[in-house]
XYZ file of C-alpha atoms in Angstrom:
457
model
C -273.041 -8.697 13.008
C -275.078 -9.055 16.197
C -271.936 -10.318 18.089
C -269.916 -7.275 16.971
C -272.737 -4.906 18.144
C -272.773 -6.657 21.525
C -269.039 -6.258 21.898
C -269.219 -2.651 20.897
C -272.022 -2.026 23.524
C -269.711 -3.621 26.236
C -266.889 -1.254 25.325
C -269.215 1.726 25.464
C -270.486 0.679 29.005
C -266.961 0.393 30.482
C -266.285 3.092 33.143
C -263.230 4.367 35.087
C -264.416 5.111 38.502
C -263.361 7.908 40.827
C -261.906 5.200 43.190
C -259.658 3.906 40.366
C -258.487 7.462 39.648
C -257.823 7.949 43.344
C -255.813 4.731 43.487
C -253.688 5.660 40.530
C -253.004 9.067 41.994
C -251.866 7.478 45.238
C -249.596 5.051 43.504
C -248.142 7.842 41.414
C -247.380 9.840 44.566
C -245.629 6.846 46.114
C -243.658 6.217 42.887
C -242.499 9.880 42.939
C -241.360 9.725 46.568
C -239.485 6.381 45.904
C -237.610 7.978 43.041
C -236.745 10.984 45.206
C -235.072 8.572 47.618
C -233.001 7.391 44.773
C -234.710 3.940 44.614
C -236.464 2.055 41.760
C -240.177 1.489 41.752
C -241.791 -1.239 39.675
C -245.589 -1.454 39.573
C -247.091 -4.875 39.631
C -249.765 -4.310 36.983
C -253.172 -5.995 36.802
C -252.169 -9.415 38.232
C -251.181 -8.000 41.629
C -252.797 -9.505 44.669
C -252.032 -7.455 47.870
C -248.947 -5.537 46.643
C -249.141 -2.628 44.236
C -245.444 -2.480 43.485
C -241.905 -3.360 44.409
C -239.112 -1.102 45.598
C -235.502 -1.982 44.760
C -232.777 -0.259 46.660
C -230.076 1.448 44.677
C -226.804 3.004 45.555
C -227.117 6.629 44.739
C -223.414 7.140 44.169
C -222.693 4.395 41.794
C -226.262 4.026 40.505
C -225.996 0.143 40.975
C -229.065 -1.729 42.163
C -228.389 -3.494 45.566
C -230.742 -6.518 45.119
C -232.657 -5.503 48.081
C -236.477 -5.460 47.656
C -239.622 -4.294 49.470
C -243.273 -4.867 48.642
C -245.638 -1.840 48.703
C -249.283 -1.703 49.231
C -250.832 1.717 48.735
C -254.087 2.765 50.409
C -255.546 5.988 49.158
C -258.330 8.137 50.492
C -259.780 11.352 49.318
C -260.352 13.122 52.697
C -261.721 12.374 56.146
C -259.890 11.243 59.278
C -258.149 8.083 60.106
C -259.119 5.953 63.031
C -258.308 7.683 66.377
C -256.411 10.404 64.543
C -254.939 13.216 66.485
C -252.297 15.876 65.713
C -249.535 13.445 66.452
C -250.841 9.983 65.451
C -253.539 7.723 64.111
C -254.386 3.991 63.704
C -255.117 1.712 60.720
C -256.791 -1.664 60.705
C -255.513 -4.268 58.242
C -257.776 -6.733 56.585
C -257.260 -10.330 57.787
C -256.858 -11.740 54.332
C -254.224 -9.120 53.386
C -252.274 -9.802 56.540
C -252.253 -13.557 55.905
C -250.998 -13.064 52.436
C -248.315 -10.575 53.522
C -246.966 -12.936 56.276
C -246.161 -15.550 53.671
C -243.923 -13.095 51.770
C -240.196 -13.645 51.635
C -239.523 -9.825 51.428
C -240.648 -7.095 53.770
C -244.059 -5.535 52.935
C -244.874 -1.913 53.768
C -248.282 -0.138 53.609
C -248.389 3.494 52.536
C -251.530 5.416 53.346
C -251.977 8.643 51.259
C -254.668 11.222 51.763
C -255.518 13.488 48.786
C -257.004 16.428 50.732
C -253.678 17.222 52.502
C -251.291 15.166 50.459
C -250.020 13.504 53.441
C -248.349 10.079 53.229
C -247.336 7.755 55.983
C -245.890 4.237 56.047
C -245.455 1.128 58.197
C -244.047 -2.314 57.861
C -247.210 -4.513 57.951
C -246.015 -6.677 60.836
C -245.030 -3.651 63.109
C -248.347 -3.857 64.735
C -249.727 -2.821 68.189
C -248.773 -5.292 70.805
C -251.394 -7.950 71.149
C -253.363 -6.710 68.017
C -251.596 -7.947 64.938
C -253.970 -6.230 62.512
C -253.744 -2.700 64.092
C -250.984 -0.380 62.995
C -250.034 2.682 64.864
C -248.673 5.554 62.834
C -246.665 8.442 64.241
C -247.012 11.665 62.199
C -243.479 12.561 63.197
C -241.630 9.270 62.755
C -243.549 7.515 59.902
C -243.754 10.266 57.266
C -243.223 8.709 53.796
C -241.071 11.334 52.081
C -237.894 11.858 50.109
C -235.623 11.230 53.168
C -237.116 7.984 54.643
C -234.904 5.715 52.432
C -232.549 4.822 55.250
C -235.396 3.409 57.376
C -236.805 1.502 54.317
C -233.337 0.012 53.771
C -233.210 -1.093 57.281
C -236.048 -3.569 56.684
C -234.243 -5.423 54.047
C -232.045 -7.437 56.391
C -232.254 -11.176 55.759
C -234.832 -12.408 58.222
C -232.992 -15.648 58.681
C -229.716 -14.095 59.925
C -228.769 -11.594 62.635
C -227.403 -8.290 61.600
C -228.176 -4.736 60.589
C -228.454 -3.058 57.259
C -226.694 0.300 56.881
C -227.479 1.499 53.361
C -224.996 3.866 51.772
C -227.606 6.567 51.255
C -225.847 9.601 52.594
C -222.779 11.375 51.533
C -219.389 11.024 53.328
C -218.686 12.505 56.692
C -215.677 13.080 58.885
C -215.199 10.513 61.778
C -213.774 11.742 64.967
C -211.658 9.139 66.665
C -212.389 8.939 70.400
C -208.710 8.548 71.165
C -205.952 10.946 72.066
C -202.254 10.349 71.913
C -200.536 10.685 75.284
C -197.345 12.686 75.727
C -195.471 11.485 78.850
C -192.401 12.963 80.586
C -189.095 11.772 79.493
C -188.221 10.559 83.020
C -190.077 8.522 85.583
C -189.158 7.964 89.218
C -188.661 4.378 90.592
C -187.807 3.155 93.972
C -188.295 0.390 96.414
C -190.872 0.666 99.091
C -191.289 -0.919 102.631
C -194.893 -1.433 101.669
C -196.080 -4.325 99.412
C -199.020 -2.466 97.914
C -200.654 0.925 97.703
C -203.320 -0.186 100.088
C -200.678 -0.996 102.748
C -198.977 2.310 102.252
C -202.024 4.574 102.449
C -202.458 4.771 106.165
C -198.798 5.971 106.438
C -199.381 8.462 103.722
C -202.475 9.905 105.555
C -200.173 11.132 108.324
C -198.378 13.533 105.909
C -199.197 17.180 105.192
C -198.861 17.115 101.455
C -200.670 13.986 100.281
C -199.987 12.936 96.748
C -201.835 9.955 95.106
C -200.146 9.982 91.593
C -198.013 6.880 92.209
C -198.241 3.077 92.136
C -196.808 0.620 94.543
C -196.808 -3.027 93.392
C -194.704 -5.853 94.896
C -192.772 -3.287 96.818
C -192.037 -1.263 93.744
C -192.864 2.384 93.648
C -193.246 4.344 90.402
C -194.352 7.913 89.712
C -193.926 10.737 87.248
C -193.301 13.028 90.359
C -190.260 12.991 92.574
C -191.497 11.352 95.813
C -188.918 13.261 97.807
C -190.777 16.468 97.122
C -194.191 15.257 98.316
C -195.646 13.253 101.209
C -194.834 10.083 99.204
C -191.360 10.250 100.645
C -192.889 8.476 103.668
C -193.830 5.376 101.629
C -190.562 4.845 99.693
C -186.938 4.045 100.543
C -185.565 7.614 99.846
C -181.964 6.391 99.253
C -183.291 4.106 96.521
C -185.084 6.779 94.501
C -183.803 7.224 91.011
C -185.004 8.679 87.672
C -184.992 6.419 84.651
C -186.135 6.755 81.037
C -189.978 6.500 80.911
C -189.666 4.377 77.783
C -188.041 1.577 79.861
C -191.402 0.975 81.532
C -193.761 2.383 78.948
C -192.444 0.100 76.175
C -191.918 -3.007 78.239
C -193.671 -6.208 77.223
C -193.926 -7.445 80.831
C -197.570 -7.461 81.791
C -196.954 -6.212 85.222
C -195.143 -3.108 83.929
C -198.151 -2.654 81.389
C -200.602 -2.776 84.228
C -198.541 -0.447 86.376
C -198.427 2.092 83.512
C -202.137 1.988 83.124
C -202.779 2.563 86.854
C -200.209 5.350 86.908
C -201.648 7.177 83.999
C -205.036 7.103 85.428
C -203.921 8.371 88.903
C -201.694 11.080 87.241
C -204.640 12.208 85.129
C -206.866 12.259 88.258
C -204.481 14.603 89.993
C -204.091 16.780 86.888
C -207.842 17.297 86.549
C -208.610 17.310 90.274
C -209.910 20.918 90.345
C -212.701 20.293 87.836
C -213.282 16.497 87.772
C -213.863 13.931 90.401
C -213.182 10.294 89.995
C -215.653 7.538 91.116
C -213.749 4.412 91.957
C -217.002 2.409 92.213
C -218.060 3.377 88.662
C -214.570 3.710 87.275
C -215.255 7.048 85.682
C -214.430 10.776 85.800
C -217.322 13.343 86.140
C -217.678 17.131 86.367
C -217.824 18.405 89.973
C -220.656 20.503 91.036
C -219.800 23.940 92.451
C -222.661 23.865 94.892
C -225.602 21.773 95.997
C -228.215 21.486 93.339
C -226.452 24.020 91.120
C -226.018 23.890 87.366
C -222.655 24.231 85.764
C -221.627 24.979 82.189
C -218.362 24.222 80.331
C -217.132 26.385 77.421
C -215.060 24.813 74.671
C -214.231 24.935 71.026
C -216.202 22.512 68.825
C -215.153 21.650 65.336
C -215.483 25.233 64.140
C -216.849 27.485 66.824
C -216.925 28.183 70.526
C -219.757 26.552 72.309
C -220.947 25.548 75.862
C -222.334 22.466 77.371
C -224.370 22.013 80.548
C -222.060 19.561 82.255
C -224.029 19.460 85.500
C -227.792 19.669 85.314
C -230.467 19.686 88.051
C -233.679 17.896 87.315
C -236.675 18.514 89.613
C -238.741 15.702 91.094
C -242.430 15.140 90.883
C -243.081 16.160 94.483
C -243.809 19.762 93.653
C -241.947 23.050 93.684
C -238.513 22.845 95.114
C -238.150 19.034 95.159
C -235.188 17.611 93.541
C -235.026 14.201 91.843
C -231.392 14.069 90.844
C -228.403 15.835 89.415
C -226.829 14.684 86.206
C -223.125 15.109 85.560
C -221.320 14.743 82.220
C -218.850 11.854 82.680
C -216.509 9.622 80.943
C -214.445 6.494 81.250
C -210.726 6.857 80.104
C -209.200 3.652 78.947
C -205.498 3.586 78.469
C -204.090 1.556 75.613
C -200.654 1.011 74.113
C -200.429 0.617 70.338
C -196.998 -0.186 69.140
C -194.713 2.131 71.056
C -197.233 4.847 71.781
C -199.838 5.239 74.489
C -203.401 6.488 73.923
C -206.507 7.356 75.972
C -209.822 6.032 74.773
C -212.815 8.246 75.670
C -216.185 6.778 76.293
C -218.744 9.455 77.217
C -221.415 8.641 79.809
C -223.238 10.186 82.775
C -222.964 10.149 86.572
C -225.863 10.806 88.745
C -226.089 12.297 92.379
C -228.802 13.353 94.650
C -227.683 16.947 95.089
C -224.363 17.228 93.237
C -222.375 15.411 95.833
C -224.006 12.208 97.300
C -224.294 9.437 94.620
C -227.803 8.615 93.462
C -229.136 5.175 94.679
C -230.548 4.150 91.293
C -228.210 5.448 88.594
C -228.777 2.498 86.234
C -232.405 3.444 85.411
C -231.498 7.087 84.861
C -228.593 6.206 82.701
C -230.627 3.850 80.538
C -233.334 6.446 79.961
C -230.799 9.001 79.004
C -228.955 6.680 76.479
C -232.257 5.917 74.703
C -232.682 9.577 73.860
C -229.166 10.172 72.649
C -228.483 10.782 68.979
C -225.210 10.817 66.909
C -224.770 14.484 67.107
C -224.997 14.393 70.935
C -222.381 11.743 71.352
C -220.106 13.446 68.840
C -220.289 16.627 70.678
C -219.454 14.979 74.064
C -216.337 13.319 72.541
C -215.173 16.748 71.195
C -215.862 18.307 74.609
C -213.837 15.648 76.452
C -211.003 15.904 73.844
C -210.897 19.666 74.365
C -210.773 19.278 78.144
C -207.860 16.810 78.073
C -205.862 18.669 75.501
C -206.274 22.064 77.465
C -205.348 20.198 80.741
C -201.977 19.264 79.248
C -200.966 22.587 77.998
C -197.911 24.152 79.755
C -198.973 27.812 80.005
C -199.385 29.410 83.379
C -202.777 30.457 84.640
C -204.765 27.600 83.002
C -208.120 26.655 84.605
C -206.896 23.076 84.790
C -203.406 23.527 85.964
C -203.054 22.959 89.701
C -201.578 25.877 91.635
C -197.765 26.156 91.426
C -197.652 22.986 89.345
C -197.410 22.257 85.652
C -199.400 19.456 84.008
C -197.552 16.184 83.750
C -199.382 14.514 80.853
C -199.976 16.062 77.369
C -202.498 15.050 74.853
C -202.780 15.254 71.069
C -205.845 14.780 68.860
C -205.777 12.306 66.042
C -206.671 13.273 62.446
C -210.331 13.128 61.453
C -211.037 10.247 59.113
C -212.996 11.004 55.921
C -215.615 8.221 55.433
C -216.937 7.523 51.928
C -220.476 7.206 53.307
C -222.430 8.270 56.420
C -224.477 6.063 58.658
C -228.083 7.426 58.516
C -229.205 8.702 61.854
C -232.532 6.830 61.704
C -230.852 3.527 60.935
C -228.846 3.175 64.104
C -231.518 4.698 66.419
C -234.553 2.508 65.197
C -235.138 -1.125 66.262
C -236.252 -3.414 63.555
C -239.799 -4.660 64.450
C -238.908 -8.105 62.976
C -235.732 -8.460 65.166
C -237.155 -11.474 67.059
C -237.756 -13.295 63.729
C -234.112 -12.815 62.595
C -232.506 -15.041 65.320
C -233.854 -17.596 67.772
C -234.441 -16.088 71.207
C -232.209 -18.620 72.953
C -229.325 -17.603 70.663
C -230.160 -13.918 71.085
C -229.946 -14.312 74.827
C -226.617 -16.077 74.670
C -225.221 -13.334 72.341
C -226.336 -10.652 74.817
C -225.019 -12.413 77.845
C -221.586 -12.997 76.064
């Protein structure tokens, strides 16, 4: 009887603290957000030691679990400020024992900090620490929000640590993929002749003495080829005129001889250079085309049709320097490399958007590599997609046969035509955050010596 009374007294003295209630609230919020992302949340229960629950990724289309797991530790607080908190960021210091336990885990562990007063939640992978301070986590209030659309970043952590690779979870619906290729329409005839010169370099001094210089030709091993009749341009000085004849373009375009293939690639590039010469310049050193500037340190815009509406892009931009008012650091030009490829019996141009940098719009910048790297780091998928559409529009318009076009050279019609390829409907979209974010555990996935060899290759 006394024993039963003692047990009853213990039950009467048991209390549920405010801290326990707060912890349950925090975990409930986290579970709700996990479910909003379409994932599965499993609480660990009373026997947990350092992780409150497990997240299993799930394909939202099929409903099938993906067998990819994350551990979750929830840290809840009622109010107050985090360490070094500002409007943009704050810091959090992990306990040494927790960090030791988490480092032994064979799955990624994230920590979610939730504050009841403003219902804010942020997350971080526990090893994504401040450089040199493995216990200190730096949270960005813009990038590290734990909400219903952070699932793609969570999924990116589930790559096997022992193997190189990237995880692209099928978390978004399908999207249309624009192929960065255009089909090339070439003239039916091409002009061929012998030449007294062995190469274009040998012939160039003689060409410079002519009044009407034309560069849309190729000379290789004393063979001249061009889509233009050399008798009607200054090129007549570098050919044997009595040997000029027009043949079917397909005889060269479809040839399996590697010299013919190389000559066609050079001829297409030089023909396109002439066709676009009023608006684009070609940098032989960089191997790319870029928009010309109209004046020194002057901006320029190009209007084109995007996928559904008329838009404009700043194709030449002026960026002031740090030396005060009026100083100019550099001018950035939209640019692209055009690679010519033959697939089957058709020729295509592959567009790779990039940028070209000058000091004032005309003289090349001395250190373009650093500027290009900085710009590429900031580019998103939408920006690259927009640039591809812009270049496609420019090439297609340049090949139209109507009179009075911006791109048509005076009293000439364009030689090359271009056709867009159908948009491919993808079953799923690559999440923007997945391909822009670097996995903080990348160095753990592959030995550094192997990584260096892969990069150098």
